[in-house]
């Protein structure tokens, strides 16, 4: 193992451009800021776990916050490793939550509420950053593209909610038709649809629950962008916070679109 490490260090790593320079630059990093940034990132993931717990409603008492945090760590890791990560992580999250005794429709509703609610809050943060940044830094073509993607995403979420709540009859007929074509149990599919519609109506009527969902989503993103800012400072960078918010928002609007 020592011989292998020596070969890698003396013959392989020098082939990587700037590797030795990068290693020497590591000595300039502020370790205290790194610890703070890691802590902020951990609290950001905890806030998302609390968001999921809030979206579960009364069923959230069946899962401890520690277990939800572990589920969040697992889904986050998977989502960052595999292609189409949001689809894979959502499937894993659904499986792990249902293994804790939560019914499938309730788990799906919680994951969808957390994902869409989080994406909507992210768009508001991006637009807030744009409002502050554009007067001082000018307009970039990527701004408009990201804003349009965000609007389409929120319009699609509103369309789904409207279809589940106001268009129950038409939605049920569509779901039954799809279930028959795929040879699924159309009655079960219709019951799941009705259950989701009922849960959405309950969420809209429960203002306190809705505030908790929006609040934890906001805390999650705020801690996430603050963690990034501290990380950049730890490596010697001094970015303007408004520019960092816009960059962070642009990257995440394109990456967190729920599949």
Tab-separated table of C-alpha atoms in Angstrom, residues 22-23 25-43 223-224 226-237:
chain	number	residue	atom	x	y	z
A	22	UNK	CA	-3.454	23.265	-5.200
A	23	UNK	CA	-1.979	21.213	-2.352
A	25	UNK	CA	-2.911	26.434	-1.399
A	26	UNK	CA	-4.707	24.161	1.063
A	27	UNK	CA	-2.391	25.552	3.749
A	28	UNK	CA	-4.012	28.974	3.353
A	29	UNK	CA	-7.524	27.763	4.189
A	30	UNK	CA	-9.083	29.070	7.397
A	31	UNK	CA	-10.035	25.871	9.328
A	32	UNK	CA	-12.378	27.758	11.662
A	33	UNK	CA	-14.488	28.986	8.750
A	34	UNK	CA	-14.542	25.450	7.327
A	35	UNK	CA	-15.998	24.136	10.586
A	36	UNK	CA	-18.622	26.919	10.614
A	37	UNK	CA	-19.557	26.224	6.975
A	38	UNK	CA	-19.909	22.480	7.628
A	39	UNK	CA	-22.111	23.204	10.655
A	40	UNK	CA	-24.324	25.514	8.578
A	41	UNK	CA	-24.650	22.809	5.928
A	42	UNK	CA	-25.651	20.271	8.582
A	43	UNK	CA	-28.306	22.611	9.992
A	223	UNK	CA	-28.547	28.264	5.619
A	224	UNK	CA	-27.436	26.560	2.400
A	226	UNK	CA	-24.855	31.137	3.861
A	227	UNK	CA	-22.811	27.928	4.122
A	228	UNK	CA	-21.566	28.431	0.557
A	229	UNK	CA	-20.592	32.036	1.325
A	230	UNK	CA	-18.596	30.947	4.394
A	231	UNK	CA	-16.894	28.164	2.389
A	232	UNK	CA	-15.788	30.671	-0.255
A	233	UNK	CA	-14.502	32.991	2.480
A	234	UNK	CA	-12.579	30.072	4.016
A	235	UNK	CA	-10.748	29.631	0.696
A	236	UNK	CA	-9.868	33.345	0.538
A	237	UNK	CA	-12.667	34.539	-1.732
